[in-house]
Amino acid sequence: MKKYLIVSVGFNLFLILLLIYLYLMNLDMVVSKSYLETSYQEEQKMRKELMKLIPYLTRGKSKNEILRIFKMELEDATGFEKNGCFWLPLLGLKFEGEELIHVSPNSNSGEFDPCFPE
């Protein structure tokens, strides 16, 4: 009888430790997921803000100068023109004459974007 009691207590202790371990692993995953979501949201916000700033930072430069700079600085920057925008691997550049007026991401999130006509 004593032997079964020791085995039972030992097994129950093992189960309690296993549950504590699983709880801590789950807690760690929740914290990691929260951190990743926050980091992703901050990066998306920063990307949108930088894309809004690019036309202001390129004022006074011609379309050819802007495209040359982008092609020099971006990897695999062979571009093409479509829907009135010049597309690089991750960006669409909308020009009005020689002036850069809008920078678009390579995918549309449902917001109005001149490089993604309806």
mmCIF file of C-alpha atoms in Angstrom:
data_model
loop_
_atom_site.group_PDB
_atom_site.id
_atom_site.type_symbol
_atom_site.label_atom_id
_atom_site.label_comp_id
_atom_site.label_asym_id
_atom_site.label_seq_id
_atom_site.Cartn_x
_atom_site.Cartn_y
_atom_site.Cartn_z
ATOM 1 C CA MET A 1 0.000 0.000 0.000
ATOM 2 C CA LYS A 2 2.835 2.341 0.893
ATOM 3 C CA LYS A 3 4.455 1.623 -2.450
ATOM 4 C CA TYR A 4 1.323 2.668 -4.377
ATOM 5 C CA LEU A 5 0.994 5.835 -2.323
ATOM 6 C CA ILE A 6 4.582 6.849 -3.181
ATOM 7 C CA VAL A 7 4.028 6.102 -6.871
ATOM 8 C CA SER A 8 0.738 8.033 -6.843
ATOM 9 C CA VAL A 9 2.266 11.063 -5.100
ATOM 10 C CA GLY A 10 5.258 10.968 -7.464
ATOM 11 C CA PHE A 11 3.025 10.776 -10.538
ATOM 12 C CA ASN A 12 0.841 13.633 -9.273
ATOM 13 C CA LEU A 13 3.949 15.729 -8.594
ATOM 14 C CA PHE A 14 5.169 14.981 -12.117
ATOM 15 C CA LEU A 15 1.798 16.091 -13.563
ATOM 16 C CA ILE A 16 1.856 19.316 -11.514
ATOM 17 C CA LEU A 17 5.375 20.141 -12.729
ATOM 18 C CA LEU A 18 4.375 19.336 -16.312
ATOM 19 C CA LEU A 19 1.357 21.661 -16.065
ATOM 20 C CA ILE A 20 3.504 24.443 -14.600
ATOM 21 C CA TYR A 21 6.010 23.987 -17.436
ATOM 22 C CA LEU A 22 3.258 24.077 -20.086
ATOM 23 C CA TYR A 23 1.709 27.148 -18.467
ATOM 24 C CA LEU A 24 5.040 28.989 -18.510
ATOM 25 C CA MET A 25 5.667 27.997 -22.132
ATOM 26 C CA ASN A 26 2.221 29.279 -23.085
ATOM 27 C CA LEU A 27 2.827 32.514 -21.167
ATOM 28 C CA ASP A 28 6.124 32.959 -23.011
ATOM 29 C CA MET A 29 4.396 32.460 -26.381
ATOM 30 C CA VAL A 30 1.707 35.017 -25.481
ATOM 31 C CA VAL A 31 4.325 37.594 -24.491
ATOM 32 C CA SER A 32 6.341 36.896 -27.673
ATOM 33 C CA LYS A 33 3.245 37.203 -29.865
ATOM 34 C CA SER A 34 2.300 40.480 -28.205
ATOM 35 C CA TYR A 35 5.816 41.829 -28.737
ATOM 36 C CA LEU A 36 5.793 40.781 -32.415
ATOM 37 C CA GLU A 37 2.392 42.381 -33.026
ATOM 38 C CA THR A 38 3.495 45.635 -31.397
ATOM 39 C CA SER A 39 6.738 45.615 -33.351
ATOM 40 C CA TYR A 40 4.876 44.928 -36.620
ATOM 41 C CA GLN A 41 2.405 47.756 -35.987
ATOM 42 C CA GLU A 42 5.231 50.185 -35.203
ATOM 43 C CA GLU A 43 7.088 49.186 -38.364
ATOM 44 C CA GLN A 44 3.946 49.618 -40.479
ATOM 45 C CA LYS A 45 3.387 53.076 -38.992
ATOM 46 C CA MET A 46 7.015 54.041 -39.626
ATOM 47 C CA ARG A 47 6.823 52.731 -43.212
ATOM 48 C CA LYS A 48 3.705 54.815 -43.918
ATOM 49 C CA GLU A 49 5.294 57.930 -42.424
ATOM 50 C CA LEU A 50 8.491 57.470 -44.427
ATOM 51 C CA MET A 51 6.544 56.932 -47.651
ATOM 52 C CA LYS A 52 4.697 60.205 -46.988
ATOM 53 C CA LEU A 53 8.018 62.015 -46.426
ATOM 54 C CA ILE A 54 9.812 60.788 -49.552
ATOM 55 C CA PRO A 55 8.041 63.208 -51.957
ATOM 56 C CA TYR A 56 8.992 66.153 -49.727
ATOM 57 C CA LEU A 57 12.593 64.993 -49.462
ATOM 58 C CA THR A 58 12.907 64.674 -53.239
ATOM 59 C CA ARG A 59 11.549 68.126 -54.102
ATOM 60 C CA GLY A 60 13.652 69.865 -56.701
ATOM 61 C CA LYS A 61 14.921 66.595 -58.193
ATOM 62 C CA SER A 62 13.834 65.408 -61.621
ATOM 63 C CA LYS A 63 12.092 62.106 -62.276
ATOM 64 C CA ASN A 64 15.277 60.699 -63.831
ATOM 65 C CA GLU A 65 17.379 61.744 -60.806
ATOM 66 C CA ILE A 66 14.914 60.177 -58.366
ATOM 67 C CA LEU A 67 14.723 56.929 -60.321
ATOM 68 C CA ARG A 68 18.512 56.801 -60.628
ATOM 69 C CA ILE A 69 18.887 57.230 -56.849
ATOM 70 C CA PHE A 70 16.310 54.533 -56.101
ATOM 71 C CA LYS A 71 17.875 52.149 -58.607
ATOM 72 C CA MET A 72 21.345 52.726 -57.154
ATOM 73 C CA GLU A 73 20.300 52.247 -53.526
ATOM 74 C CA LEU A 74 17.793 49.396 -53.784
ATOM 75 C CA GLU A 75 18.718 45.806 -54.437
ATOM 76 C CA ASP A 76 17.139 44.316 -57.553
ATOM 77 C CA ALA A 77 15.706 47.678 -58.569
ATOM 78 C CA THR A 78 14.759 46.903 -62.128
ATOM 79 C CA GLY A 79 11.493 48.732 -62.454
ATOM 80 C CA PHE A 80 8.572 49.007 -64.809
ATOM 81 C CA GLU A 81 5.731 51.423 -65.406
ATOM 82 C CA LYS A 82 2.102 50.443 -64.823
ATOM 83 C CA ASN A 83 -1.068 52.414 -63.982
ATOM 84 C CA GLY A 84 0.888 55.666 -64.171
ATOM 85 C CA CYS A 85 3.362 54.575 -61.473
ATOM 86 C CA PHE A 86 6.944 53.450 -61.740
ATOM 87 C CA TRP A 87 7.206 50.180 -59.794
ATOM 88 C CA LEU A 88 10.321 49.056 -58.014
ATOM 89 C CA PRO A 89 10.374 45.757 -56.068
ATOM 90 C CA LEU A 90 8.711 47.172 -52.942
ATOM 91 C CA LEU A 91 7.497 50.639 -53.962
ATOM 92 C CA GLY A 92 5.398 52.391 -56.534
ATOM 93 C CA LEU A 93 6.408 55.954 -57.408
ATOM 94 C CA LYS A 94 3.699 58.274 -58.776
ATOM 95 C CA PHE A 95 4.989 61.260 -60.736
ATOM 96 C CA GLU A 96 3.142 64.323 -61.955
ATOM 97 C CA GLY A 97 5.361 65.623 -64.685
ATOM 98 C CA GLU A 98 8.835 65.604 -63.156
ATOM 99 C CA GLU A 99 7.649 65.812 -59.541
ATOM 100 C CA LEU A 100 7.248 62.770 -57.287
ATOM 101 C CA ILE A 101 3.820 63.165 -55.685
ATOM 102 C CA HIS A 102 3.177 59.796 -54.027
ATOM 103 C CA VAL A 103 4.939 56.633 -52.872
ATOM 104 C CA SER A 104 2.926 53.423 -52.617
ATOM 105 C CA PRO A 105 3.676 50.060 -51.025
ATOM 106 C CA ASN A 106 3.767 47.049 -53.343
ATOM 107 C CA SER A 107 0.366 45.904 -52.058
ATOM 108 C CA ASN A 108 -2.824 47.788 -51.339
ATOM 109 C CA SER A 109 -4.338 47.659 -47.860
ATOM 110 C CA GLY A 110 -7.729 48.901 -49.040
ATOM 111 C CA GLU A 111 -6.951 52.593 -48.514
ATOM 112 C CA PHE A 112 -7.092 55.046 -51.414
ATOM 113 C CA ASP A 113 -3.868 54.858 -53.365
ATOM 114 C CA PRO A 114 -3.190 56.515 -56.745
ATOM 115 C CA CYS A 115 -1.001 53.592 -57.843
ATOM 116 C CA PHE A 116 -3.891 51.156 -57.328
ATOM 117 C CA PRO A 117 -6.780 52.474 -59.424
ATOM 118 C CA GLU A 118 -10.169 51.035 -58.619
#
